[in-house]
Short mmCIF file of C-alpha atoms and ligand atoms in Angstrom, two decimals:
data_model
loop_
_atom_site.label_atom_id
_atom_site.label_comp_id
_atom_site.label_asym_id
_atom_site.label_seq_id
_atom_site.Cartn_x
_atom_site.Cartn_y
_atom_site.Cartn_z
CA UNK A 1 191.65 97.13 -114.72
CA UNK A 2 191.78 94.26 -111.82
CA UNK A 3 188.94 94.00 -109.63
CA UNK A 4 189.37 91.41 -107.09
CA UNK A 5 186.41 89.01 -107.65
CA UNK A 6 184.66 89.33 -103.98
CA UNK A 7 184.83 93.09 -104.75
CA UNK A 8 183.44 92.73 -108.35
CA UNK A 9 180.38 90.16 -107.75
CA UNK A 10 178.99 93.38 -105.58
CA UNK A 11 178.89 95.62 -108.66
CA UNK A 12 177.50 92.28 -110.34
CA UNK A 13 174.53 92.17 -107.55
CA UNK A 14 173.73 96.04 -108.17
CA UNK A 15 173.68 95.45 -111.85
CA UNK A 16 171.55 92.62 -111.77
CA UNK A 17 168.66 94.31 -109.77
CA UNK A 18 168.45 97.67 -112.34
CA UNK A 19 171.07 99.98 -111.13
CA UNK A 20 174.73 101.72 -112.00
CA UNK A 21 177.50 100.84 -110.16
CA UNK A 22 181.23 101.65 -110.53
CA UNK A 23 184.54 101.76 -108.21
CA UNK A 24 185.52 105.08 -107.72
CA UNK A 25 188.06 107.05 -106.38
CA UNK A 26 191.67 105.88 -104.82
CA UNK A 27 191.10 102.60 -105.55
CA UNK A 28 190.67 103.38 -109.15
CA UNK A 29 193.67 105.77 -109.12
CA UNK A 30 196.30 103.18 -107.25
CA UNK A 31 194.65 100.26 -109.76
CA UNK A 32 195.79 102.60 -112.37
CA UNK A 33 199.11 103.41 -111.25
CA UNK A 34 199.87 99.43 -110.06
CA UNK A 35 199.14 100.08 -106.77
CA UNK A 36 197.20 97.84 -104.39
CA UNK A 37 194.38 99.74 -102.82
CA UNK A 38 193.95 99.71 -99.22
CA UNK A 39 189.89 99.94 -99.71
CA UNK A 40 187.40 99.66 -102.23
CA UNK A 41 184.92 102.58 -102.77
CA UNK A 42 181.83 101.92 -104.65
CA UNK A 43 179.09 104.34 -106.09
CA UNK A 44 175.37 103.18 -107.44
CA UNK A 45 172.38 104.70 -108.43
CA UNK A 46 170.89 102.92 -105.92
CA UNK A 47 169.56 104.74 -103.06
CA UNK A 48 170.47 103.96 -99.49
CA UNK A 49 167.24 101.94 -99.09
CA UNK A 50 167.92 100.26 -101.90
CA UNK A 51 171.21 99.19 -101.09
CA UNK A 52 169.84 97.66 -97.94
CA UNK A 53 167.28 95.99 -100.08
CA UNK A 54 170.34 94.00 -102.54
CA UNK A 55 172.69 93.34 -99.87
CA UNK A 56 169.77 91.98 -97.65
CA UNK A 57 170.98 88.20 -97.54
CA UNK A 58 174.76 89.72 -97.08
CA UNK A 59 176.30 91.32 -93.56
CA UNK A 60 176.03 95.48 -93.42
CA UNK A 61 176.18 98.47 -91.47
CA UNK A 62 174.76 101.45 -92.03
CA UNK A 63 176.63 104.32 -89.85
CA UNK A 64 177.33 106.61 -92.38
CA UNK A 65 173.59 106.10 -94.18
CA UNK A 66 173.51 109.82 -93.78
CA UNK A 67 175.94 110.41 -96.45
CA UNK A 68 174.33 108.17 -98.54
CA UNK A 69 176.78 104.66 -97.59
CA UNK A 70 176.26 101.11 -96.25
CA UNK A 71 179.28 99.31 -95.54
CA UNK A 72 178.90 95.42 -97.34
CA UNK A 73 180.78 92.92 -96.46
CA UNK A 74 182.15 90.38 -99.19
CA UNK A 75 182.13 87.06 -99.48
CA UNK A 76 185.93 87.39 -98.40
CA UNK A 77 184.78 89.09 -95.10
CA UNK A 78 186.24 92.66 -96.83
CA UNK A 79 184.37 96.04 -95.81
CA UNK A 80 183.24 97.94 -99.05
CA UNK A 81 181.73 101.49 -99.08
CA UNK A 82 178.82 101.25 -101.21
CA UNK A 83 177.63 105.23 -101.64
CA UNK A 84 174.96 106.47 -103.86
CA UNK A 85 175.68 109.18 -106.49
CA UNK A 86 175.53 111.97 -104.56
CA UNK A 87 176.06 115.79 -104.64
CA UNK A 88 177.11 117.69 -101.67
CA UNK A 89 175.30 121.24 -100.23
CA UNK A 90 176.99 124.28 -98.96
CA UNK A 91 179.57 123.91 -96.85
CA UNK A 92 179.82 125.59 -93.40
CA UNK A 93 182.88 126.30 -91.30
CA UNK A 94 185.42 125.09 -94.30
CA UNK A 95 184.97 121.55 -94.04
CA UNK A 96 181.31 119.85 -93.54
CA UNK A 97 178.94 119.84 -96.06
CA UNK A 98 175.30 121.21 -94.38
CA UNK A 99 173.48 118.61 -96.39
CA UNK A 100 174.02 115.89 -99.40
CA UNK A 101 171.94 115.30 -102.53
CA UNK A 102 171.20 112.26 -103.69
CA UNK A 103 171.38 112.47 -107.92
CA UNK A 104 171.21 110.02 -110.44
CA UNK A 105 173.94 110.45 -112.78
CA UNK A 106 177.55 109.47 -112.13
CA UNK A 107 178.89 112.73 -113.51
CA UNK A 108 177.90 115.01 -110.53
CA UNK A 109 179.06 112.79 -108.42
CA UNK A 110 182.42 112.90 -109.84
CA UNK A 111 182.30 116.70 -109.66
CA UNK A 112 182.08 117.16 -106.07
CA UNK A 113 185.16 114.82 -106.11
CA UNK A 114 188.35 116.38 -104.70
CA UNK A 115 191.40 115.91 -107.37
CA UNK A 116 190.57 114.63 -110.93
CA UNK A 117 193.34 111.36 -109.77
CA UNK A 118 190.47 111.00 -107.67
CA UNK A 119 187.19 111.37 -109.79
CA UNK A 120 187.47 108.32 -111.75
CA UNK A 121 185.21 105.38 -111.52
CA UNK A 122 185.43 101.84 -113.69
CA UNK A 123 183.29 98.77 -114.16
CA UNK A 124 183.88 96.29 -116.69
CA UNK A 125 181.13 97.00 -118.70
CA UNK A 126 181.31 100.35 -118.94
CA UNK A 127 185.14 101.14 -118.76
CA UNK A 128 186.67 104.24 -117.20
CA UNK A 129 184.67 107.25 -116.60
CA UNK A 130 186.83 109.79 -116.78
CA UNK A 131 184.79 113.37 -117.34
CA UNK A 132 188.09 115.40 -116.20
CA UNK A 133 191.44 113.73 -117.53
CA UNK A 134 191.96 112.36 -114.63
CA UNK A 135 193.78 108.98 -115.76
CA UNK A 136 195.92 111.77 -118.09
CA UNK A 137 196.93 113.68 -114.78
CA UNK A 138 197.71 110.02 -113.72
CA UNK A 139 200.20 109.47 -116.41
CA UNK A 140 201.57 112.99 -116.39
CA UNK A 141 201.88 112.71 -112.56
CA UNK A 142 199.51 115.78 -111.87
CA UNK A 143 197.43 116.97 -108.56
CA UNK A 144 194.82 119.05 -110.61
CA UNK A 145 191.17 120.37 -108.71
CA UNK A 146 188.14 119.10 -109.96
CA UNK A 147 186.98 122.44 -110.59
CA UNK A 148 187.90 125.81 -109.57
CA UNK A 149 190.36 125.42 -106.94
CA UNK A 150 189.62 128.56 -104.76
CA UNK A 151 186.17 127.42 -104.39
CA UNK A 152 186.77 123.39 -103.60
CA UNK A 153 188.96 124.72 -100.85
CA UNK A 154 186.57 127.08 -99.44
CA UNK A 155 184.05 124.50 -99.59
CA UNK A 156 186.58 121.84 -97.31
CA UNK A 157 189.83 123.10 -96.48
CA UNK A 158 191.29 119.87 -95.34
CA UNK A 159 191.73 119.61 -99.40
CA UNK A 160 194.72 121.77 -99.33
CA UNK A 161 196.25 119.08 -96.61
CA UNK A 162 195.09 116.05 -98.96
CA UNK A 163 196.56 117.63 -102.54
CA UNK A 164 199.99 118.30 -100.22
CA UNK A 165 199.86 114.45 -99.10
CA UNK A 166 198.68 112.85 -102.26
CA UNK A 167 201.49 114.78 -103.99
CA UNK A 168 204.05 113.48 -101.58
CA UNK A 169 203.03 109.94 -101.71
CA UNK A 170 202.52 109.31 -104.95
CA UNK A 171 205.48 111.24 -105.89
CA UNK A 172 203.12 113.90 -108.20
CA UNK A 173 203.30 117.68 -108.91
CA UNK A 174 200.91 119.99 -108.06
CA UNK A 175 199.31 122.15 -111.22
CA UNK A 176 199.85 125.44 -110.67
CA UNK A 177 196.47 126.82 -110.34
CA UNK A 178 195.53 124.14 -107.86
CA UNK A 179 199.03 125.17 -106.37
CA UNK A 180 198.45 129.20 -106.25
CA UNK A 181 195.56 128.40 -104.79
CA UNK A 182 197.02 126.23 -102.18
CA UNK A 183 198.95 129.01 -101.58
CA UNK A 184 196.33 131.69 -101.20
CA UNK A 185 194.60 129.74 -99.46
CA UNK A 186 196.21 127.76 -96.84
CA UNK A 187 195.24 130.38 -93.77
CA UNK A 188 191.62 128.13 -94.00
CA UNK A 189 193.35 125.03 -92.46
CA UNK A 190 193.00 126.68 -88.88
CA UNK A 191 189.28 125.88 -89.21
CA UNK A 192 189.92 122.37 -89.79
CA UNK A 193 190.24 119.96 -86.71
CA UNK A 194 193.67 119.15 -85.12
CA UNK A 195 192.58 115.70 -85.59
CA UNK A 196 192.13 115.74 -89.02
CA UNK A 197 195.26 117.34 -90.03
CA UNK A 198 197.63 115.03 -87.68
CA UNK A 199 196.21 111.76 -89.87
CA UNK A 200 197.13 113.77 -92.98
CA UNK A 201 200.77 115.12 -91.72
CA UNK A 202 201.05 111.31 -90.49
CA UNK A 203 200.16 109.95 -94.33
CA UNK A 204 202.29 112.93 -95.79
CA UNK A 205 205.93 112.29 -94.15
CA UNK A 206 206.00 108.96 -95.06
CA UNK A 207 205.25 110.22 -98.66
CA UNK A 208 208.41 109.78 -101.36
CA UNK A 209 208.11 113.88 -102.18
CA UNK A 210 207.65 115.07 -98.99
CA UNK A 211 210.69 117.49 -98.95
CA UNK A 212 209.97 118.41 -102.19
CA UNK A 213 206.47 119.34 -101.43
CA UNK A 214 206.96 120.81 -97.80
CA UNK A 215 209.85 123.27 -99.09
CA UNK A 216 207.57 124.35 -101.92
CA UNK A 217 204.57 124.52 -99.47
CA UNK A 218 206.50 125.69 -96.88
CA UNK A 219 203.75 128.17 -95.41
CA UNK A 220 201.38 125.74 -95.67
CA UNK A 221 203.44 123.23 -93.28
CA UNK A 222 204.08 126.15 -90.87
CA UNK A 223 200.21 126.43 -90.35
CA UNK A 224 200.12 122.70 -89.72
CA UNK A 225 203.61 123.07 -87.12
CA UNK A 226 203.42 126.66 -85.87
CA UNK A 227 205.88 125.39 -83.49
CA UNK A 228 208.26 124.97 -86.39
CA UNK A 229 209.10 128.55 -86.32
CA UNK A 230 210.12 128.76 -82.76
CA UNK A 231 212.36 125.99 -83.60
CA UNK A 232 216.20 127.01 -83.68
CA UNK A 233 216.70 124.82 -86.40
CA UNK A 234 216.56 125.42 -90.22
CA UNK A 235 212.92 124.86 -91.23
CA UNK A 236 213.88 122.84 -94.74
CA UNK A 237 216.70 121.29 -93.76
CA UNK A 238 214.50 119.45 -91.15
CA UNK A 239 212.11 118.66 -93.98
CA UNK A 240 214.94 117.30 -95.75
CA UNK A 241 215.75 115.27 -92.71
CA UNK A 242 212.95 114.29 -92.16
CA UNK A 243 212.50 112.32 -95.86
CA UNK A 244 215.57 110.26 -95.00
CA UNK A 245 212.80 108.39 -92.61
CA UNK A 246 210.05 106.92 -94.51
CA UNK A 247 208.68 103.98 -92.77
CA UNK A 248 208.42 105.71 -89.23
CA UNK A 249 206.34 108.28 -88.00
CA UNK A 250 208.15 108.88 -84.96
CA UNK A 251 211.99 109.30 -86.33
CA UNK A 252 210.36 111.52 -88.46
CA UNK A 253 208.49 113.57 -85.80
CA UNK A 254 211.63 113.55 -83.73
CA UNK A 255 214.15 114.85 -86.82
CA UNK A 256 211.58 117.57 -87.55
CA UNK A 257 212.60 119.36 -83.89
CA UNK A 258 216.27 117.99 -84.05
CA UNK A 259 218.53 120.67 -83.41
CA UNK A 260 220.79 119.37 -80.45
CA UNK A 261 219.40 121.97 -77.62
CA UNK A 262 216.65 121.39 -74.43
CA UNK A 263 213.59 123.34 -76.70
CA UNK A 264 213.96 120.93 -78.91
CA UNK A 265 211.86 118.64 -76.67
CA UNK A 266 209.87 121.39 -75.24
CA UNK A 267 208.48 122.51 -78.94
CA UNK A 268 208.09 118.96 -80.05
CA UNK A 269 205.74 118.17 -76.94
CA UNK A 270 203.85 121.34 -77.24
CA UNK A 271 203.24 120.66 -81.15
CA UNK A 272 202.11 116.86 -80.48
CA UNK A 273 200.19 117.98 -77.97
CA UNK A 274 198.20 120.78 -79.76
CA UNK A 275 197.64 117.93 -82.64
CA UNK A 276 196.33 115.56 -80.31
CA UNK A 277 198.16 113.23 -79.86
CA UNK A 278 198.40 109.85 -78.79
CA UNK A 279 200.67 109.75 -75.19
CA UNK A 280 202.59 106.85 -76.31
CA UNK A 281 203.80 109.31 -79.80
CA UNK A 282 204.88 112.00 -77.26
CA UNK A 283 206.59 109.56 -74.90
CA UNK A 284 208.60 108.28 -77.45
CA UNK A 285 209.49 111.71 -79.34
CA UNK A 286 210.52 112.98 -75.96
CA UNK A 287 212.79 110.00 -75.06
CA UNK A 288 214.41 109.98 -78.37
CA UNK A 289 215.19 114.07 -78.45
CA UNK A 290 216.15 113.85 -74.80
CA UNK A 291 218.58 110.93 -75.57
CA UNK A 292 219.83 112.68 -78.86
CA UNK A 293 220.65 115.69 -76.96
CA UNK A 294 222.13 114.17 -73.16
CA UNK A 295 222.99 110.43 -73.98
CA UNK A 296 227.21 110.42 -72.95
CA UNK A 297 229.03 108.77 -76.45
CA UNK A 298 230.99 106.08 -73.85
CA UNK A 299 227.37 104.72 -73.46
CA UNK A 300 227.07 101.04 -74.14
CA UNK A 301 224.28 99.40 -76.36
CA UNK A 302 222.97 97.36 -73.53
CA UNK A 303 222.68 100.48 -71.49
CA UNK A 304 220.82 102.29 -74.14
CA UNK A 305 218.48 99.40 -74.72
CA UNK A 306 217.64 99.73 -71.05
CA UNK A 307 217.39 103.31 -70.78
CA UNK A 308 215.45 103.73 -73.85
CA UNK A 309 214.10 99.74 -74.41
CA UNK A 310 214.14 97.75 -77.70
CA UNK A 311 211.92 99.87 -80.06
CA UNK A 312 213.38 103.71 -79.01
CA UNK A 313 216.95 101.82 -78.89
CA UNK A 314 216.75 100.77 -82.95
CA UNK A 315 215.15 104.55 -83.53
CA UNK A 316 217.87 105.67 -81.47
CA UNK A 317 220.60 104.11 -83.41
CA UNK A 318 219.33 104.67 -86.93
CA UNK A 319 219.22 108.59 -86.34
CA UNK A 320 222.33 108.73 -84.61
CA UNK A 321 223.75 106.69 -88.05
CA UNK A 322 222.25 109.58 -90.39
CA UNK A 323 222.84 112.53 -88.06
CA UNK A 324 226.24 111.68 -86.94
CA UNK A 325 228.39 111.22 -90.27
CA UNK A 326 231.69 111.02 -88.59
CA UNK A 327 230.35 108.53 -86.60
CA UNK A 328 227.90 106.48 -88.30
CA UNK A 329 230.14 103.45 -88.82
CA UNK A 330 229.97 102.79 -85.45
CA UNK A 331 226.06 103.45 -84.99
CA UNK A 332 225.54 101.16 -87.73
CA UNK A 333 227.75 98.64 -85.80
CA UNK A 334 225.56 99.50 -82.26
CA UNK A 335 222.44 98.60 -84.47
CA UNK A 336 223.75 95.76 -85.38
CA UNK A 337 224.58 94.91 -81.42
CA UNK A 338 221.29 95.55 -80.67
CA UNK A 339 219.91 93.02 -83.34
CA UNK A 340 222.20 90.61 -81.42
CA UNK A 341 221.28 91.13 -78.19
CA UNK A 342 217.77 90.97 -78.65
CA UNK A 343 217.93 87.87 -81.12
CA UNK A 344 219.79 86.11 -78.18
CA UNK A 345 217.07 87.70 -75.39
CA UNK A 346 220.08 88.65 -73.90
CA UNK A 347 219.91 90.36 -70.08
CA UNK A 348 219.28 94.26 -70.86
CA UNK A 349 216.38 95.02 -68.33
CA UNK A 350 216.37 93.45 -64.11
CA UNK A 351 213.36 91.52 -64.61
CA UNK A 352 215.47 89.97 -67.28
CA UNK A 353 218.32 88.42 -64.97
CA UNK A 354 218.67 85.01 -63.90
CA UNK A 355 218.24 85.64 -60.21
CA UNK A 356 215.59 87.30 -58.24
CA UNK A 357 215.34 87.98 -54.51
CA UNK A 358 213.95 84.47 -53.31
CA UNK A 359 217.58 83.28 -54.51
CA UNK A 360 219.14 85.49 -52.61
CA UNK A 361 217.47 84.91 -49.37
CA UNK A 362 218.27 81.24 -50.20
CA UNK A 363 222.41 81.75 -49.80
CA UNK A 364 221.79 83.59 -46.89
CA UNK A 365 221.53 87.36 -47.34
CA UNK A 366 218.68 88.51 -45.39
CA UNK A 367 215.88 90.48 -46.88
CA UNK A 368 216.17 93.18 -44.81
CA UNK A 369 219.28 94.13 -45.82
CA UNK A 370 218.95 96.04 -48.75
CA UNK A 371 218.31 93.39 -51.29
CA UNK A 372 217.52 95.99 -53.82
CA UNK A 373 221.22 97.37 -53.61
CA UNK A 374 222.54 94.01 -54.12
CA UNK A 375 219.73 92.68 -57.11
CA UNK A 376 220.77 96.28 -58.79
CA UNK A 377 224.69 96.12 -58.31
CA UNK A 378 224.87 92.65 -59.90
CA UNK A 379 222.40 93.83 -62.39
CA UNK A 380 225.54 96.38 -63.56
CA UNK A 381 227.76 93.99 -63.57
CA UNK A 382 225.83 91.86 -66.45
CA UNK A 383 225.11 95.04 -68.08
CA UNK A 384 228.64 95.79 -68.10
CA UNK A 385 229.68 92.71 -69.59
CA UNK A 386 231.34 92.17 -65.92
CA UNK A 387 229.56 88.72 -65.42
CA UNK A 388 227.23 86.18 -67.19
CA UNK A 389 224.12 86.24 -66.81
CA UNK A 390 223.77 82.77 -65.18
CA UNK A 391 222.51 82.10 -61.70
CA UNK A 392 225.86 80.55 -60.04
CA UNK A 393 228.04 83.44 -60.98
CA UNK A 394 225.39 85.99 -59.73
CA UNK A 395 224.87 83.76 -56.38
CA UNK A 396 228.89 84.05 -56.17
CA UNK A 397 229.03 87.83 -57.29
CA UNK A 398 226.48 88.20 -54.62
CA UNK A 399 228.21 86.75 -51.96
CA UNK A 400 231.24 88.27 -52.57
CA UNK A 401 229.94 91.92 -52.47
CA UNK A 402 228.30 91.30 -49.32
CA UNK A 403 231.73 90.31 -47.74
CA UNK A 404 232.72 93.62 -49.10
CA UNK A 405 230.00 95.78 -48.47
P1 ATP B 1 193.49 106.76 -99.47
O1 ATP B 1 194.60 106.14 -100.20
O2 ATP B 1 193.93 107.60 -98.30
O3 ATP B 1 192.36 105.85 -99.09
P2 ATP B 1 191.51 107.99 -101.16
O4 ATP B 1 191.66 108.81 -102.38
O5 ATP B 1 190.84 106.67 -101.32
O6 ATP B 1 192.94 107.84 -100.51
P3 ATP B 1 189.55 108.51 -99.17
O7 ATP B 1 189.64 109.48 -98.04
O8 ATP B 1 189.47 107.06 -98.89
O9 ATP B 1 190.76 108.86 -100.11
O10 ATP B 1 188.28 108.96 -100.01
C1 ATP B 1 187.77 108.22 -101.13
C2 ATP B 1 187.38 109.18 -102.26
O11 ATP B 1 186.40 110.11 -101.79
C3 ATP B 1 188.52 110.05 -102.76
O12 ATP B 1 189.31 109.37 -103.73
C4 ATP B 1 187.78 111.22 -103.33
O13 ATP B 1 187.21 110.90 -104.60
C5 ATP B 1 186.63 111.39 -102.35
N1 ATP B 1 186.97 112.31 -101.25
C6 ATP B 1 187.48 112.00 -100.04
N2 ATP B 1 187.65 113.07 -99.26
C7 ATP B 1 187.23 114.13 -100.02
C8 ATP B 1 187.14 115.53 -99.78
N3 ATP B 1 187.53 116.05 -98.63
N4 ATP B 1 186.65 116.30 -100.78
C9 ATP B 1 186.25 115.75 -101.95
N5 ATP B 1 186.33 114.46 -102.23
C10 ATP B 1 186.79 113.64 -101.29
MG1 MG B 2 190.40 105.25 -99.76
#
């Protein structure tokens, strides 16, 4: 397996003072499956202290010492977790372990591990260490517990979210005792925090099997989005929908409460809400459903751009190519518009036009006479194609609705 070297001379400085060390967990797992891992996990014999004591001539932090982790930094300034074999204690309220255990074999600390994709560790001395099949589920493209499944989600019921998401983006199935148990047990999510489940839903929709997985999982997903049910719309077909939309969080939010009617925005801002959202997330959702549901078809792409700007316009025009069939010739042709317009920083917003009031004033119309009504009927004119954007035509266009007016 490829270890990138920075990553790999930290096992090297653990080995050379006395103790274990292996990369474990996703890193292993998307190594395996020719993926590049976001982050490198590491776990040592070492204790804590001892950690401290190896990396002493290298950059650390120790937050989550606790738990048993420093945080080294490489020579190529990357952040590794560096954890000692640990067990975890009982769990309280579903999801926090009351204490850890330090041990000193790498074999418990696999078994407190989550999914067997997940409770593998390498190093190249040692190879894989792989006490539950895990690189076999790999291959055969399983989500399996480690251990008894009703008991690993009783112990941390944010599991039940993480099987659901790593099935959906790595395109796996879910065995069917770990998925029974899913099943039986997916009223324990409640307990976990809102915050925790929206970065899993977030990770999940972008996932390859997401429809695949919600459908099957449906009353798991309506635990995560009560607000699903209230929806008019049917509950899979959104979920289908809503895999048509990979790389975007917010399409996908916004296709989830599609269904053409005013609740739509009202249950989509009560869901984000209750997940705790980021205002910027429920700005956008809002705009887009509102649009979706009121925009007039005779409205141009310049107008859209500056009702909804640059980044809800594109959204904008990419659901209206899926949703609207009959039509999405043309909204493929508006996206295309917009790529124009913005790749020629063409004049979509007022700040944008060529002319402010000083200019005005300069030709002779007064300031106190509603310069605002004139800046804003020229500005329709350029966003109507009516005029150039270019200072002499506006000056003239100016002029001549003042004789008017
Ligand atoms: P990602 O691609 O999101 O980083 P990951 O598998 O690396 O996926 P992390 O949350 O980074 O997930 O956790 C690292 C490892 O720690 C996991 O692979 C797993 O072995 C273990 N782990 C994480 N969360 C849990 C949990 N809730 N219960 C048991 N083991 C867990
Ligand atoms: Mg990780």
């Amino acid at each position: 397996m490829y270890i990138p070297e920075d990553v790999n001379l930290i096992l090297t400085e653990l080995k050379n003072k006395g103790y274990n060390a292996y990369l474990v967990g996703g890193c292993v797992r998307d190594a395996i499956m020719g993926n590049i891992p976001n982050d490198y996990d590491i776990t040592t014999s070492a204790l804590p202290n001892e950690i401290q004591k190896v990396f002493e001539n290298r950059k650390t932090l120790d937050v989550g010492i606790k738990h048993g982790t420093i945080t080294v930094f490489t020579d190529a300034g990357r952040q590794v977790e560096v954890t000692t074999y640990r067990t975890d204690g009982e769990y309280k309220d579903n999801r926090h372990p009351e204490n850890v255990t330090f041990v000193n074999n790498i074999e418990a600390d696999l078994s407190r591990r989550d999914f067997t994709v997940n409770a593998l560790a390498y190093n190249h001395q040692d190879g894989f260490v792989d006490i539950f099949g895990g690189k076999q589920d790999i291959e055969n493209k399983i989500i399996r517990c480690v251990g008894d499944p009703d008991t690993r989600f009783n112990e941390d019921a944010l599991r039940i979210l993480r099987g659901l998401r790593f099935a959906s983006t790595l395109n796996f199935n879910i065995e069917n005792n770990t998925a029974e148990s899913i099943k039986n047990n997916a009223e324990l999510l409640q307990n976990v925090s809102v915050e925790r489940l929206f970065i899993e839903l977030k990770k999940m929709l972008v996932g390859e099997n997401f429809a695949n997985i919600s459908k099957e999982f449906s009353q798991v997903m309506i635990i995560v989005l009560p607000e699903l049910l209230q929806s008019a719309g049917d509950v899979n077909l959104s979920f289908e929908r809503v895999s048509a939309f990979k790389n975007d969080f917010i399409n996908q939010f916004a296709l989830l409460f599609c269904n053409g009617n005013d609740n739509d925005v009202v249950l989509a801002e009560q869901c984000l809400r209750r997940l705790n959202s980021d205002k910027k997330t429920i700005r956008f959702v809002k705009e887009l459903l509102n649009a979706l549901i009121n925009f007039d078809a005779e409205l141009s792409v310049k107008h859209i751009i500056n009702k909804l700007g640059y980044e809800n316009a594109e959204r904008y025009f990419k659901l209206k190519v899926y949703l609207d069939v009959e039509n999405s010739k043309n909204f493929e042709n508006s996206l295309a518009i917009l790529f124009q317009i913005r790749d020629n920083n063409e004049c979509v917003f007022i700040e944008d036009m060529a002319i402010g009031g000083k200019d005005l004033i300069d030709v002779g119309i007064s300031a106190n006479k509603n310069m605002g009504e004139v800046l804003n009927h020229l500005f329709e004119m350029v966003l109507n194609d009516e005029i150039p954007n270019e200072k002499d035509a506006l000056i003239s266009a100016a002029l001549e609705y003042k004789k008017i007016s």
